Amino acid sequence: MAKQDMSEAEFDARHAEKMKKKKATRDKIMSTKTIEKGLLIVHAGKGKGKSTAGFGMIFRALGHGMKVAVVQFVKGRIERGERQAMERFSDLVTIKRMGEGFTWETQDRQRDIAAAHQAWDVAKELISSREYRIVLLDELNIVLRYDYIPLDDIVAFLRDEKPEDVHVIITGRNAKEELIEIADLVTEITQIKHPFRSGVKPQMGIEF
Amino acid sequence: MAKQDMSEAEFDARHAEKMKKKKATRDKIMSTKTIEKGLLIVHAGKGKGKSTAGFGMIFRALGHGMKVAVVQFVKGRIERGERQAMERFSDLVTIKRMGEGFTWETQDRQRDIAAAHQAWDVAKELISSREYRIVLLDELNIVLRYDYIPLDDIVAFLRDEKPEDVHVIITGRNAKEELIEIADLVTEITQIKHPFRSGVKPQMGIEF
């Protein structure tokens, strides 16, 4: 029976039946999900919003009173909002800003490489300490894109040495295949439409 | 000259040159972006993380001390973390939880429709008040998917009546073409890999 031939009440009844089935299916699926473990999460893709989504997870965890750590591999000018927001959770959050500025800002490869290694050492320490439920490695992918740290080292650590109960989130464009391979949750963020194209400038609260 | 034929110093010099050009291009592009305006932002796609990214923007704005409002069109059980995190910004944030539960939870179409209309009225009021720099309409797309509110009403309001200086963020899967059409910034979030597939259950700080 098509929608137009039904009375409103019939349509409502059919809707209720459909939703009941949907709920039953969903409940059944969820009951099979029983494993709890620290995840390796990768936010990839070309769209803006990879870090935003990563920080969204961080704030949600902070809302639960979880301790979290953030390592910034690239010191951008875009993260002032997040940093200031995290200051309200100074009892729960540890922030390490290690990057020496974006590569096209510094134009100094050796300094970038040294900064990347320093940041990675700090990241490993924070993850291994098991003091933090989630560790966000912001813009790690960019460091890998320029081969500043051997990919094998990072994959080996995350796969073999990361404590079972720690979640690690990695953001940045051009995620390496090898990282996606070992990740539990991979989200791709793509821009379909961007205001830059219409000459709109980056605005506080949106881009930074 | 291939990388292996260059000395480290030569490679560094070439890197510096490349980055310098990249920065110049970027600076030039940015200088043409001069318009400031309230954006209509849509987070679409099938991946989890649409709301997470939306809330990420909200927290960034809160970090800047901006006033924001959130209207929840669907009362899920997944947003406790965000809600509790926002409580630390109670001076800046207004939260309206209007939804009557997910449609497959209530199975009552008439109640859902009434709740959706109530939520939309509140949303319009918050946006029009100009008291908030950003208004997040969380899961509005789901309401539209079930035709609980006429799409034309929503498009007309956002296109013609939204104050110029207010940003509006809309989240939820199955974004309508007509909304994408009038949006300034559209981000699609896709899941490449999901831990559910390996039997991992939703975990605090990750899924809720």
Coordinates of C-alpha atoms in Angstrom, one line a residue:
Chain A
M1 CA 0.0 0.0 0.0
A2 CA 1.5 3.3 -1.0
K3 CA 1.8 6.2 1.5
Q4 CA -1.0 8.3 -0.2
D5 CA -3.5 5.4 0.1
M6 CA -3.0 5.1 3.9
S7 CA -4.7 7.0 6.6
E8 CA -2.4 8.9 9.0
A9 CA -3.1 6.2 11.7
E10 CA -2.2 3.4 9.3
F11 CA 1.0 5.1 8.4
D12 CA 1.9 5.7 12.0
A13 CA 1.3 2.0 12.8
R14 CA 3.4 0.9 10.0
H15 CA 6.2 3.3 11.1
A16 CA 6.0 1.9 14.6
E17 CA 6.3 -1.7 13.3
K18 CA 9.3 -0.7 11.1
M19 CA 11.1 1.0 14.0
K20 CA 10.4 -1.9 16.3
K21 CA 12.2 -4.2 13.8
K22 CA 15.0 -1.8 13.4
K23 CA 15.5 -1.6 17.2
A24 CA 15.4 -5.4 17.5
T25 CA 18.1 -5.8 14.8
R26 CA 20.2 -3.1 16.4
D27 CA 19.9 -4.6 19.9
K28 CA 20.9 -8.0 18.5
I29 CA 23.9 -6.6 16.8
M30 CA 25.0 -4.7 19.8
S31 CA 24.8 -7.8 22.1
T32 CA 27.5 -9.4 20.0
K33 CA 29.9 -6.5 20.7
T34 CA 31.6 -7.5 23.9
I35 CA 35.3 -6.7 23.6
E36 CA 36.8 -3.7 25.3
K37 CA 40.2 -2.5 24.2
G38 CA 42.3 0.5 23.6
L39 CA 41.8 1.6 20.0
L40 CA 44.2 3.0 17.4
I41 CA 42.1 5.7 15.7
V42 CA 43.1 7.4 12.5
H43 CA 41.4 10.6 11.2
A44 CA 42.5 10.8 7.5
G45 CA 41.4 12.5 4.4
K46 CA 41.8 15.9 2.7
G47 CA 39.0 17.8 4.5
K48 CA 39.5 20.2 7.3
G49 CA 38.0 18.8 10.5
K50 CA 40.4 15.9 11.2
S51 CA 41.9 17.7 14.2
T52 CA 38.5 19.1 15.0
A53 CA 37.0 15.7 15.2
G54 CA 40.0 14.4 17.2
F55 CA 39.6 17.2 19.7
G56 CA 35.9 16.5 19.8
M57 CA 36.7 13.0 21.1
I58 CA 39.1 14.5 23.6
F59 CA 36.5 16.9 25.0
R60 CA 34.0 14.1 25.2
A61 CA 36.5 12.0 27.2
L62 CA 37.2 15.0 29.4
G63 CA 33.5 15.3 30.0
H64 CA 33.6 11.7 31.3
G65 CA 36.5 12.8 33.7
M66 CA 39.1 10.8 31.8
K67 CA 42.7 11.9 31.8
V68 CA 44.0 12.6 28.3
A69 CA 47.2 13.9 26.7
V70 CA 47.7 15.8 23.4
V71 CA 51.0 15.9 21.5
Q72 CA 51.1 18.6 18.8
F73 CA 53.5 17.6 16.1
V74 CA 53.0 20.8 14.2
K75 CA 52.7 24.1 15.9
G76 CA 50.0 25.8 13.8
R77 CA 48.3 29.0 14.6
I78 CA 45.0 27.3 14.3
E79 CA 44.7 25.6 17.6
R80 CA 44.4 28.5 20.1
G81 CA 40.7 27.8 20.5
E82 CA 41.2 24.2 21.5
R83 CA 44.1 25.1 23.7
Q84 CA 42.1 27.7 25.6
A85 CA 39.1 25.3 25.9
M86 CA 41.4 22.6 27.3
E87 CA 42.6 25.0 30.0
R88 CA 39.2 24.6 31.7
F89 CA 40.2 20.9 32.2
S90 CA 43.7 21.5 33.4
D91 CA 43.1 18.9 36.1
L92 CA 42.7 16.2 33.4
V93 CA 44.7 17.2 30.3
T94 CA 48.4 17.3 29.5
I95 CA 49.4 19.2 26.4
K96 CA 52.8 19.0 24.7
R97 CA 53.4 21.4 21.9
M98 CA 56.5 20.1 20.2
G99 CA 56.3 21.1 16.6
E100 CA 58.5 23.9 15.4
G101 CA 55.8 25.4 13.1
F102 CA 54.6 24.2 9.8
T103 CA 57.2 23.0 7.3
W104 CA 56.5 25.7 4.9
E105 CA 56.9 28.3 7.7
T106 CA 60.2 27.1 9.0
Q107 CA 61.8 26.0 5.7
D108 CA 64.5 24.3 7.8
R109 CA 64.4 20.5 7.4
Q110 CA 67.0 19.6 10.0
R111 CA 65.2 21.6 12.7
D112 CA 61.9 20.0 11.7
I113 CA 63.4 16.5 11.9
A114 CA 64.8 17.2 15.4
A115 CA 61.5 18.6 16.6
A116 CA 59.6 15.6 15.2
H117 CA 61.8 13.1 17.0
Q118 CA 61.5 15.0 20.2
A119 CA 57.7 15.0 19.9
W120 CA 57.6 11.3 19.1
D121 CA 59.8 10.5 22.2
V122 CA 57.3 12.4 24.4
A123 CA 54.4 10.7 22.7
K124 CA 55.8 7.2 23.4
E125 CA 56.4 8.2 27.0
L126 CA 52.9 9.5 27.5
I127 CA 51.3 6.4 25.9
S128 CA 53.5 4.0 27.9
S129 CA 52.9 5.7 31.2
R130 CA 49.2 4.4 31.1
E131 CA 48.4 7.6 33.0
Y132 CA 46.1 8.7 30.1
R133 CA 43.1 6.9 28.7
I134 CA 43.5 8.7 25.3
V135 CA 46.5 10.2 23.7
L136 CA 46.0 12.4 20.6
L137 CA 48.9 12.7 18.2
D138 CA 47.9 15.8 16.3
E139 CA 49.3 16.1 12.8
L140 CA 51.5 13.1 13.1
N141 CA 50.6 12.2 9.6
I142 CA 52.3 15.3 8.2
V143 CA 55.6 14.3 10.0
L144 CA 55.4 10.9 8.3
R145 CA 54.6 12.5 5.0
Y146 CA 58.0 14.2 5.0
D147 CA 59.7 11.1 6.4
Y148 CA 60.9 12.9 9.5
I149 CA 60.5 9.8 11.6
P150 CA 60.8 6.3 10.2
L151 CA 57.3 4.9 9.7
D152 CA 58.5 1.4 10.8
D153 CA 59.4 2.7 14.2
I154 CA 55.9 4.2 14.7
V155 CA 54.0 1.2 13.4
A156 CA 56.1 -1.2 15.6
F157 CA 55.5 0.9 18.7
L158 CA 51.7 1.3 18.1
R159 CA 51.2 -2.3 17.2
D160 CA 53.5 -4.0 19.7
E161 CA 54.2 -1.7 22.6
K162 CA 51.1 0.5 23.1
P163 CA 49.4 -0.7 26.3
E164 CA 46.1 -2.5 25.7
D165 CA 44.0 -0.1 27.5
V166 CA 45.1 3.2 26.0
H167 CA 43.3 4.8 23.0
V168 CA 45.6 6.6 20.5
I169 CA 44.2 9.1 18.0
I170 CA 46.3 10.1 15.0
T171 CA 45.3 13.0 12.7
G172 CA 46.6 14.7 9.6
R173 CA 46.2 14.4 5.9
N174 CA 47.9 11.6 3.8
A175 CA 47.7 8.8 6.4
K176 CA 50.1 6.1 5.5
E177 CA 48.7 2.8 4.3
E178 CA 50.7 0.9 7.0
L179 CA 49.0 3.0 9.7
I180 CA 45.5 2.4 8.3
E181 CA 46.4 -1.3 8.2
I182 CA 47.0 -1.6 11.9
A183 CA 44.2 0.9 13.0
D184 CA 40.9 -0.2 14.6
L185 CA 38.9 2.9 13.6
V186 CA 39.6 4.9 10.4
T187 CA 37.6 7.9 9.5
E188 CA 38.0 9.8 6.3
I189 CA 37.0 13.4 6.2
T190 CA 36.4 15.0 2.8
Q191 CA 35.4 18.5 1.9
I192 CA 32.5 18.7 -0.5
K193 CA 32.2 22.5 -0.4
H194 CA 34.5 25.1 1.2
P195 CA 33.8 28.8 1.8
F196 CA 37.4 29.7 0.7
R197 CA 36.2 29.2 -2.9
S198 CA 33.8 32.1 -2.4
G199 CA 36.5 34.4 -1.0
V200 CA 35.5 33.9 2.6
K201 CA 38.4 34.3 5.0
P202 CA 39.3 31.9 7.9
Q203 CA 37.1 32.9 10.8
M204 CA 37.6 32.5 14.6
G205 CA 35.6 29.6 15.9
I206 CA 35.4 28.0 12.4
E207 CA 38.9 27.6 11.1
F208 CA 40.8 28.5 14.3
Chain B
M1 CA 68.8 15.1 -9.6
A2 CA 67.2 12.2 -7.6
K3 CA 67.2 12.2 -3.8
Q4 CA 69.9 9.4 -3.6
D5 CA 72.4 11.5 -5.6
M6 CA 72.1 14.5 -3.4
S7 CA 74.0 15.3 -0.3
E8 CA 71.9 15.8 2.9
A9 CA 72.8 19.6 2.6
E10 CA 71.6 19.7 -1.0
F11 CA 68.4 18.0 -0.1
D12 CA 67.8 20.4 2.8
A13 CA 68.4 23.4 0.5
R14 CA 66.0 22.0 -2.0
H15 CA 63.4 21.4 0.7
A16 CA 63.8 25.0 2.0
E17 CA 63.3 26.3 -1.6
K18 CA 60.2 24.1 -2.1
M19 CA 58.6 25.2 1.2
K20 CA 59.4 28.8 0.5
K21 CA 57.4 28.6 -2.7
K22 CA 54.6 26.8 -1.0
K23 CA 54.4 29.5 1.7
A24 CA 54.4 32.2 -0.9
T25 CA 51.5 30.5 -2.8
R26 CA 49.6 30.0 0.4
D27 CA 50.1 33.6 1.5
K28 CA 49.0 34.9 -1.8
I29 CA 45.8 32.7 -1.8
M30 CA 45.0 33.8 1.8
S31 CA 45.3 37.5 0.9
T32 CA 42.3 37.1 -1.5
K33 CA 40.1 35.8 1.3
T34 CA 38.6 38.9 2.9
I35 CA 34.9 38.2 3.4
E36 CA 33.6 37.5 6.9
K37 CA 30.2 36.0 7.4
G38 CA 28.2 33.6 9.3
L39 CA 28.4 30.2 7.6
L40 CA 26.0 27.4 7.2
I41 CA 28.0 24.3 7.9
V42 CA 26.8 20.7 7.1
H43 CA 28.5 17.6 8.5
A44 CA 27.2 14.8 6.4
G45 CA 28.2 11.2 5.5
K46 CA 27.7 7.8 6.9
G47 CA 30.7 7.8 9.3
K48 CA 30.5 8.3 13.0
G49 CA 32.1 11.5 14.0
K50 CA 29.7 14.0 12.4
S51 CA 28.5 15.1 15.8
T52 CA 32.0 14.7 17.3
A53 CA 33.4 17.1 14.7
G54 CA 30.5 19.5 15.3
F55 CA 31.1 19.5 19.0
G56 CA 34.8 19.9 18.3
M57 CA 34.0 23.2 16.6
I58 CA 31.8 24.2 19.5
F59 CA 34.6 23.5 22.1
R60 CA 37.0 25.5 19.9
A61 CA 34.6 28.4 19.9
L62 CA 34.1 28.1 23.6
G63 CA 37.9 28.3 24.0
H64 CA 37.7 31.7 22.3
G65 CA 35.1 32.7 24.8
M66 CA 32.3 32.8 22.2
K67 CA 28.7 32.2 23.2
V68 CA 27.2 29.1 21.6
A69 CA 23.9 27.1 21.6
V70 CA 23.2 23.5 20.9
V71 CA 19.9 22.0 20.0
Q72 CA 19.6 18.3 20.2
F73 CA 17.0 17.0 17.8
V74 CA 17.4 13.4 18.9
K75 CA 18.0 12.5 22.5
G76 CA 20.5 9.8 22.2
R77 CA 22.4 8.1 25.0
I78 CA 25.6 8.9 23.3
E79 CA 26.1 12.5 24.2
R80 CA 26.7 12.4 28.0
G81 CA 30.4 13.1 27.6
E82 CA 29.8 16.2 25.5
R83 CA 27.1 17.4 27.8
Q84 CA 29.3 17.0 30.9
A85 CA 32.2 18.7 29.1
M86 CA 30.0 21.7 28.2
E87 CA 29.0 22.1 31.8
R88 CA 32.5 23.5 32.4
F89 CA 31.5 26.4 30.1
S90 CA 28.1 27.0 31.6
D91 CA 28.7 30.7 31.4
L92 CA 28.9 30.5 27.6
V93 CA 26.8 27.6 26.4
T94 CA 23.0 27.0 26.1
I95 CA 21.9 23.4 25.6
K96 CA 18.4 22.5 24.5
R97 CA 17.6 18.8 24.5
M98 CA 14.4 18.5 22.6
G99 CA 14.3 15.1 20.9
E100 CA 12.2 12.4 22.4
G101 CA 14.6 9.7 21.8
F102 CA 15.6 8.0 18.6
T103 CA 12.8 7.0 16.3
W104 CA 13.5 3.3 16.7
E105 CA 13.4 3.7 20.4
T106 CA 10.0 5.6 20.6
Q107 CA 8.2 3.9 17.7
D108 CA 5.7 6.7 18.1
R109 CA 5.6 8.9 15.0
Q110 CA 3.2 11.5 16.2
R111 CA 5.2 12.2 19.3
D112 CA 8.4 12.4 17.3
I113 CA 6.8 14.9 14.9
A114 CA 5.7 17.1 17.7
A115 CA 9.1 17.0 19.4
A116 CA 10.8 17.9 16.1
H117 CA 8.6 20.9 15.6
Q118 CA 9.2 22.1 19.1
A119 CA 13.0 21.7 18.6
W120 CA 12.9 23.6 15.4
D121 CA 11.0 26.5 16.9
V122 CA 13.6 26.7 19.7
A123 CA 16.4 26.5 17.1
K124 CA 14.9 29.4 15.1
E125 CA 14.6 31.5 18.2
L126 CA 18.2 30.9 19.3
I127 CA 19.5 31.7 15.8
S128 CA 17.4 34.8 15.4
S129 CA 18.3 36.1 18.9
R130 CA 21.9 36.8 17.6
E131 CA 23.0 36.1 21.2
Y132 CA 25.0 33.1 20.0
R133 CA 27.9 33.2 17.5
I134 CA 27.4 29.5 16.7
V135 CA 24.2 27.4 16.9
L136 CA 24.7 23.6 16.5
L137 CA 21.6 21.7 15.3
D138 CA 22.6 18.2 16.2
E139 CA 21.0 15.4 14.2
L140 CA 18.7 17.8 12.3
N141 CA 19.3 15.6 9.2
I142 CA 17.6 12.6 10.8
V143 CA 14.5 14.7 11.5
L144 CA 14.4 15.7 7.8
R145 CA 15.0 12.1 6.7
Y146 CA 11.7 11.2 8.2
D147 CA 10.0 14.3 6.9
Y148 CA 9.1 15.4 10.4
I149 CA 9.5 19.1 9.5
P150 CA 9.0 20.4 5.9
L151 CA 12.4 20.8 4.3
D152 CA 11.3 23.9 2.5
D153 CA 10.6 25.7 5.8
I154 CA 14.1 24.9 7.1
V155 CA 15.8 25.9 3.8
A156 CA 13.9 29.1 3.6
F157 CA 14.7 30.1 7.2
L158 CA 18.4 29.3 6.9
R159 CA 18.8 31.0 3.5
D160 CA 16.6 34.1 4.1
E161 CA 16.2 34.7 7.8
K162 CA 19.4 33.5 9.5
P163 CA 21.3 36.7 10.7
E164 CA 24.4 37.3 8.6
D165 CA 26.8 37.0 11.6
V166 CA 25.6 33.7 13.1
H167 CA 27.2 30.4 12.1
V168 CA 24.9 27.3 12.0
I169 CA 26.2 23.8 12.1
I170 CA 23.9 20.9 11.0
T171 CA 24.9 17.3 11.6
G172 CA 23.4 13.9 10.9
R173 CA 23.5 11.3 8.1
N174 CA 21.6 11.6 4.9
A175 CA 21.9 15.4 4.4
K176 CA 19.3 16.6 1.9
E177 CA 20.6 17.9 -1.4
E178 CA 18.7 21.2 -0.8
L179 CA 20.7 21.8 2.4
I180 CA 24.0 21.0 0.8
E181 CA 23.0 23.4 -2.0
I182 CA 22.7 26.4 0.3
A183 CA 25.6 25.5 2.7
D184 CA 28.9 27.3 2.7
L185 CA 31.0 24.4 4.2
V186 CA 30.1 20.8 3.7
T187 CA 32.2 18.0 5.2
E188 CA 31.6 14.4 4.5
I189 CA 32.7 11.9 7.1
T190 CA 33.1 8.3 6.0
Q191 CA 34.2 5.2 8.0
I192 CA 36.9 3.2 6.3
K193 CA 37.3 0.8 9.2
H194 CA 35.2 0.3 12.3
P195 CA 36.0 -1.7 15.4
F196 CA 32.4 -3.1 15.6
R197 CA 33.4 -5.4 12.8
S198 CA 35.9 -7.1 15.1
G199 CA 33.3 -7.4 17.9
V200 CA 34.6 -4.5 19.9
K201 CA 31.8 -2.8 21.9
P202 CA 31.1 0.9 22.2
Q203 CA 33.5 2.4 24.7
M204 CA 33.3 5.4 26.9
G205 CA 35.3 8.3 25.4
I206 CA 35.2 6.8 22.0
E207 CA 31.5 6.1 21.0
F208 CA 29.8 8.0 23.9

